[in-house]
Amino acid sequence: MTMTTLIVLGAIYVAEAVIAPVAFALFLIAIMWPLQARLQAFVPRLVALAISVLLLVTAFSGFASLVVWAFSRVGRWILLNLGRFQAIYNQMTAWLEEQGIVVASLWADHFNISWIVGLMQKFTGQVNTTLSFWLIVLVYVIIGLLEVEGTARKIGTLPDQRVSRVLLAGGAEAAVKIRRYMVVRTVMSALTGALVWLFAELFGLPLAQEWGVIAFTLNYIPFIGPFIATLFPTLLAMVQFDTWQAVITVFACLNVIQFVVGSYIEPRLSGSVLAMSPFVVLFSIFLWTFLWGLPGTFIGLPITIAVLTFCAQDPATRWLAVQLGPPDEADEPLPDRPHRKT
């Protein structure tokens, strides 16, 4: 089974350009289908499809605009305050050189103008690739929304009723879990963004609105996103404030916000949707990021949710869903049975 898993993952990695858009399209179809089905009850199917696609494009355009606006404002602020960053860099370099660590040569060797130009070219190429990727995904979504009902009927007529039941029940339950996961994730992201915004305003951090938007958008990536959203304002606090106590306070308070929302509030709202071990959640994010890059970072957890949901539908694979589920503290080891005296 290990060899089969490795072969499948290798095929997924090699065929990223083909499989990744399909996976994203299925993810979006699972989210959009209830709206499409309700609209079809009142208007023709093509009109309902046009409305659904328009709402989807509007939502994604708004999300992308927020990301671009926030990060561009932060980047502009950094350019205007390069002198402060340079002063901090000089102080850190001097301290490290006192400890016997030479930083200037490493900086000159690896962070020169050619490296910056190459990074910008890579970023431009990534933007073009991302636009092409989303156009392909949109085409798949349009076709898929039209074929959901027909595909369900075809699966229902399969000769093997066991396979038919697993596919239909697993698909329906996975779609429900993914929708609930996205609702909970969106609400928690909005709450995190609002709290970060409020804290930045009260503490006197520049770009308070921008940090709130960045925290909102990055919170869609579990573990990694909140860490980055905490790190950026802390780096800015190093420039804005003169004392390390203020920097540590910013870092600590932002982590408290992330911890309370992510580890206390969200699990109580998500319930059985994220019925997975935290180790599995983190591993799935890194695995799909390795396989598909940035798209895998966003969709890795929904894919894992869907896979475990399908596994839970069949007795032959239910053990996998149980083993990768959350650690149940109520399950205590059975006491040893006393041996009979002979």
Short mmCIF file of N, CA and C in Angstrom, two decimals, residues 49-146:
data_model
loop_
_atom_site.label_atom_id
_atom_site.label_comp_id
_atom_site.label_asym_id
_atom_site.label_seq_id
_atom_site.Cartn_x
_atom_site.Cartn_y
_atom_site.Cartn_z
N LEU A 49 -26.85 29.53 -14.04
CA LEU A 49 -25.40 29.36 -14.16
C LEU A 49 -24.70 30.70 -14.30
N ALA A 50 -25.27 31.59 -15.12
CA ALA A 50 -24.66 32.91 -15.31
C ALA A 50 -24.61 33.68 -13.99
N ILE A 51 -25.67 33.60 -13.20
CA ILE A 51 -25.69 34.29 -11.91
C ILE A 51 -24.66 33.70 -10.96
N SER A 52 -24.57 32.37 -10.91
CA SER A 52 -23.62 31.72 -10.01
C SER A 52 -22.18 32.07 -10.38
N VAL A 53 -21.88 32.02 -11.67
CA VAL A 53 -20.52 32.32 -12.12
C VAL A 53 -20.18 33.79 -11.87
N LEU A 54 -21.16 34.68 -12.08
CA LEU A 54 -20.93 36.10 -11.83
C LEU A 54 -20.62 36.35 -10.36
N LEU A 55 -21.36 35.71 -9.47
CA LEU A 55 -21.10 35.86 -8.03
C LEU A 55 -19.73 35.30 -7.67
N LEU A 56 -19.37 34.17 -8.26
CA LEU A 56 -18.06 33.57 -7.99
C LEU A 56 -16.93 34.48 -8.44
N VAL A 57 -17.03 35.01 -9.64
CA VAL A 57 -15.98 35.90 -10.16
C VAL A 57 -15.90 37.17 -9.34
N THR A 58 -17.06 37.70 -8.92
CA THR A 58 -17.06 38.91 -8.10
C THR A 58 -16.39 38.67 -6.75
N ALA A 59 -16.69 37.51 -6.14
CA ALA A 59 -16.09 37.19 -4.84
C ALA A 59 -14.57 37.05 -4.96
N PHE A 60 -14.11 36.35 -5.99
CA PHE A 60 -12.68 36.17 -6.15
C PHE A 60 -11.99 37.48 -6.51
N SER A 61 -12.63 38.30 -7.32
CA SER A 61 -12.03 39.58 -7.67
C SER A 61 -11.92 40.48 -6.45
N GLY A 62 -12.95 40.49 -5.61
CA GLY A 62 -12.90 41.28 -4.39
C GLY A 62 -11.81 40.80 -3.45
N PHE A 63 -11.69 39.47 -3.31
CA PHE A 63 -10.66 38.91 -2.43
C PHE A 63 -9.26 39.27 -2.95
N ALA A 64 -9.05 39.11 -4.25
CA ALA A 64 -7.75 39.43 -4.84
C ALA A 64 -7.44 40.92 -4.70
N SER A 65 -8.45 41.77 -4.86
CA SER A 65 -8.23 43.21 -4.72
C SER A 65 -7.82 43.57 -3.30
N LEU A 66 -8.44 42.93 -2.31
CA LEU A 66 -8.05 43.16 -0.92
C LEU A 66 -6.59 42.78 -0.68
N VAL A 67 -6.20 41.63 -1.21
CA VAL A 67 -4.82 41.17 -1.02
C VAL A 67 -3.84 42.14 -1.65
N VAL A 68 -4.11 42.54 -2.89
CA VAL A 68 -3.21 43.45 -3.61
C VAL A 68 -3.15 44.79 -2.90
N TRP A 69 -4.30 45.30 -2.47
CA TRP A 69 -4.34 46.61 -1.79
C TRP A 69 -3.52 46.58 -0.51
N ALA A 70 -3.71 45.55 0.33
CA ALA A 70 -3.03 45.50 1.62
C ALA A 70 -1.52 45.34 1.45
N PHE A 71 -1.11 44.39 0.63
CA PHE A 71 0.32 44.15 0.49
C PHE A 71 1.02 45.29 -0.25
N SER A 72 0.34 45.93 -1.19
CA SER A 72 0.96 47.06 -1.88
C SER A 72 1.15 48.24 -0.93
N ARG A 73 0.19 48.46 -0.03
CA ARG A 73 0.33 49.54 0.94
C ARG A 73 1.48 49.26 1.91
N VAL A 74 1.60 48.01 2.34
CA VAL A 74 2.71 47.65 3.22
C VAL A 74 4.04 47.81 2.48
N GLY A 75 4.10 47.35 1.22
CA GLY A 75 5.33 47.50 0.45
C GLY A 75 5.71 48.94 0.24
N ARG A 76 4.72 49.81 0.00
CA ARG A 76 5.00 51.24 -0.16
C ARG A 76 5.53 51.85 1.14
N TRP A 77 4.97 51.43 2.27
CA TRP A 77 5.45 51.93 3.56
C TRP A 77 6.89 51.50 3.81
N ILE A 78 7.21 50.26 3.45
CA ILE A 78 8.58 49.77 3.63
C ILE A 78 9.55 50.58 2.79
N LEU A 79 9.18 50.90 1.55
CA LEU A 79 10.06 51.69 0.68
C LEU A 79 10.29 53.09 1.25
N LEU A 80 9.25 53.66 1.85
CA LEU A 80 9.40 55.00 2.42
C LEU A 80 10.22 55.00 3.71
N ASN A 81 10.38 53.83 4.32
CA ASN A 81 11.11 53.75 5.59
C ASN A 81 12.34 52.85 5.50
N LEU A 82 12.92 52.81 4.30
CA LEU A 82 14.10 51.96 4.12
C LEU A 82 15.25 52.42 5.02
N GLY A 83 15.31 53.73 5.29
CA GLY A 83 16.38 54.22 6.15
C GLY A 83 16.34 53.60 7.53
N ARG A 84 15.13 53.47 8.09
CA ARG A 84 15.01 52.85 9.41
C ARG A 84 15.41 51.39 9.39
N PHE A 85 14.97 50.67 8.35
CA PHE A 85 15.35 49.27 8.23
C PHE A 85 16.87 49.13 8.08
N GLN A 86 17.46 50.05 7.32
CA GLN A 86 18.91 50.01 7.15
C GLN A 86 19.63 50.23 8.48
N ALA A 87 19.11 51.13 9.29
CA ALA A 87 19.73 51.40 10.60
C ALA A 87 19.65 50.17 11.49
N ILE A 88 18.48 49.50 11.51
CA ILE A 88 18.34 48.29 12.31
C ILE A 88 19.27 47.20 11.79
N TYR A 89 19.36 47.10 10.47
CA TYR A 89 20.25 46.11 9.87
C TYR A 89 21.71 46.36 10.28
N ASN A 90 22.11 47.62 10.27
CA ASN A 90 23.48 47.96 10.65
C ASN A 90 23.75 47.61 12.11
N GLN A 91 22.76 47.88 12.97
CA GLN A 91 22.92 47.55 14.39
C GLN A 91 23.05 46.04 14.58
N MET A 92 22.19 45.27 13.91
CA MET A 92 22.25 43.82 14.04
C MET A 92 23.54 43.27 13.47
N THR A 93 24.01 43.84 12.33
CA THR A 93 25.26 43.38 11.73
C THR A 93 26.44 43.64 12.65
N ALA A 94 26.46 44.83 13.26
CA ALA A 94 27.55 45.16 14.18
C ALA A 94 27.56 44.22 15.39
N TRP A 95 26.37 43.92 15.92
CA TRP A 95 26.29 43.02 17.08
C TRP A 95 26.74 41.61 16.71
N LEU A 96 26.32 41.12 15.52
CA LEU A 96 26.71 39.79 15.10
C LEU A 96 28.22 39.70 14.84
N GLU A 97 28.78 40.77 14.28
CA GLU A 97 30.22 40.76 14.03
C GLU A 97 31.01 40.77 15.34
N GLU A 98 30.44 41.39 16.38
CA GLU A 98 31.08 41.32 17.69
C GLU A 98 31.08 39.89 18.23
N GLN A 99 30.09 39.10 17.80
CA GLN A 99 30.02 37.70 18.21
C GLN A 99 30.82 36.78 17.29
N GLY A 100 31.45 37.36 16.28
CA GLY A 100 32.27 36.57 15.36
C GLY A 100 31.53 36.08 14.13
N ILE A 101 30.32 36.61 13.88
CA ILE A 101 29.53 36.20 12.72
C ILE A 101 29.56 37.34 11.71
N VAL A 102 30.13 37.07 10.53
CA VAL A 102 30.25 38.08 9.49
C VAL A 102 29.05 37.97 8.56
N VAL A 103 28.24 39.03 8.49
CA VAL A 103 27.02 39.01 7.70
C VAL A 103 27.19 39.75 6.38
N ALA A 104 28.05 40.75 6.34
CA ALA A 104 28.16 41.60 5.15
C ALA A 104 28.52 40.80 3.91
N SER A 105 29.47 39.86 4.05
CA SER A 105 29.88 39.08 2.89
C SER A 105 28.76 38.17 2.41
N LEU A 106 28.03 37.58 3.36
CA LEU A 106 26.90 36.72 2.96
C LEU A 106 25.84 37.52 2.23
N TRP A 107 25.55 38.73 2.70
CA TRP A 107 24.56 39.58 2.06
C TRP A 107 25.00 39.94 0.64
N ALA A 108 26.28 40.29 0.48
CA ALA A 108 26.78 40.67 -0.84
C ALA A 108 26.78 39.50 -1.82
N ASP A 109 27.01 38.30 -1.30
CA ASP A 109 27.08 37.13 -2.17
C ASP A 109 25.72 36.67 -2.65
N HIS A 110 24.69 36.79 -1.80
CA HIS A 110 23.40 36.19 -2.11
C HIS A 110 22.30 37.21 -2.40
N PHE A 111 22.38 38.43 -1.91
CA PHE A 111 21.31 39.41 -2.05
C PHE A 111 21.81 40.61 -2.86
N ASN A 112 22.18 40.34 -4.12
CA ASN A 112 22.64 41.40 -5.00
C ASN A 112 21.53 41.81 -5.95
N ILE A 113 21.84 42.72 -6.88
CA ILE A 113 20.82 43.24 -7.78
C ILE A 113 20.30 42.18 -8.73
N SER A 114 21.17 41.26 -9.16
CA SER A 114 20.72 40.19 -10.07
C SER A 114 19.72 39.28 -9.37
N TRP A 115 19.94 39.05 -8.06
CA TRP A 115 18.99 38.24 -7.31
C TRP A 115 17.63 38.92 -7.24
N ILE A 116 17.63 40.25 -7.04
CA ILE A 116 16.37 40.99 -6.96
C ILE A 116 15.65 40.97 -8.31
N VAL A 117 16.40 41.18 -9.40
CA VAL A 117 15.79 41.15 -10.74
C VAL A 117 15.21 39.76 -11.03
N GLY A 118 15.96 38.73 -10.67
CA GLY A 118 15.45 37.37 -10.88
C GLY A 118 14.20 37.09 -10.08
N LEU A 119 14.16 37.61 -8.85
CA LEU A 119 12.96 37.43 -8.02
C LEU A 119 11.76 38.12 -8.64
N MET A 120 11.95 39.33 -9.17
CA MET A 120 10.84 40.05 -9.80
C MET A 120 10.36 39.32 -11.06
N GLN A 121 11.29 38.78 -11.85
CA GLN A 121 10.89 38.03 -13.05
C GLN A 121 10.11 36.78 -12.66
N LYS A 122 10.57 36.11 -11.60
CA LYS A 122 9.85 34.93 -11.14
C LYS A 122 8.46 35.29 -10.66
N PHE A 123 8.33 36.41 -9.96
CA PHE A 123 7.02 36.85 -9.47
C PHE A 123 6.09 37.17 -10.62
N THR A 124 6.61 37.87 -11.66
CA THR A 124 5.79 38.20 -12.82
C THR A 124 5.31 36.94 -13.54
N GLY A 125 6.23 35.99 -13.69
CA GLY A 125 5.84 34.74 -14.32
C GLY A 125 4.79 33.99 -13.51
N GLN A 126 4.90 34.05 -12.18
CA GLN A 126 3.93 33.38 -11.32
C GLN A 126 2.55 34.03 -11.45
N VAL A 127 2.51 35.35 -11.59
CA VAL A 127 1.23 36.04 -11.77
C VAL A 127 0.56 35.60 -13.08
N ASN A 128 1.34 35.55 -14.16
CA ASN A 128 0.77 35.11 -15.43
C ASN A 128 0.28 33.67 -15.36
N THR A 129 1.05 32.80 -14.70
CA THR A 129 0.64 31.41 -14.55
C THR A 129 -0.64 31.31 -13.73
N THR A 130 -0.75 32.12 -12.68
CA THR A 130 -1.93 32.09 -11.83
C THR A 130 -3.18 32.52 -12.59
N LEU A 131 -3.07 33.55 -13.42
CA LEU A 131 -4.22 33.99 -14.21
C LEU A 131 -4.67 32.89 -15.17
N SER A 132 -3.72 32.25 -15.84
CA SER A 132 -4.07 31.15 -16.75
C SER A 132 -4.72 30.00 -15.98
N PHE A 133 -4.19 29.71 -14.79
CA PHE A 133 -4.73 28.64 -13.96
C PHE A 133 -6.19 28.89 -13.62
N TRP A 134 -6.51 30.13 -13.19
CA TRP A 134 -7.87 30.44 -12.79
C TRP A 134 -8.83 30.48 -13.98
N LEU A 135 -8.36 30.82 -15.15
CA LEU A 135 -9.22 30.77 -16.34
C LEU A 135 -9.60 29.32 -16.65
N ILE A 136 -8.64 28.41 -16.52
CA ILE A 136 -8.94 27.00 -16.75
C ILE A 136 -9.91 26.49 -15.70
N VAL A 137 -9.68 26.88 -14.45
CA VAL A 137 -10.58 26.46 -13.37
C VAL A 137 -11.99 26.96 -13.63
N LEU A 138 -12.13 28.19 -14.08
CA LEU A 138 -13.45 28.77 -14.33
C LEU A 138 -14.18 27.99 -15.42
N VAL A 139 -13.48 27.58 -16.46
CA VAL A 139 -14.10 26.78 -17.52
C VAL A 139 -14.59 25.45 -16.95
N TYR A 140 -13.77 24.79 -16.13
CA TYR A 140 -14.18 23.53 -15.52
C TYR A 140 -15.40 23.73 -14.62
N VAL A 141 -15.44 24.83 -13.88
CA VAL A 141 -16.58 25.09 -12.99
C VAL A 141 -17.86 25.26 -13.79
N ILE A 142 -17.80 26.01 -14.88
CA ILE A 142 -18.98 26.22 -15.71
C ILE A 142 -19.51 24.90 -16.26
N ILE A 143 -18.59 24.09 -16.79
CA ILE A 143 -19.02 22.79 -17.34
C ILE A 143 -19.51 21.88 -16.22
N GLY A 144 -18.80 21.88 -15.08
CA GLY A 144 -19.17 20.98 -14.00
C GLY A 144 -20.53 21.29 -13.40
N LEU A 145 -20.86 22.58 -13.22
CA LEU A 145 -22.17 22.93 -12.66
C LEU A 145 -23.31 22.46 -13.56
N LEU A 146 -23.05 22.38 -14.85
CA LEU A 146 -24.08 21.90 -15.77
C LEU A 146 -24.24 20.38 -15.74
#
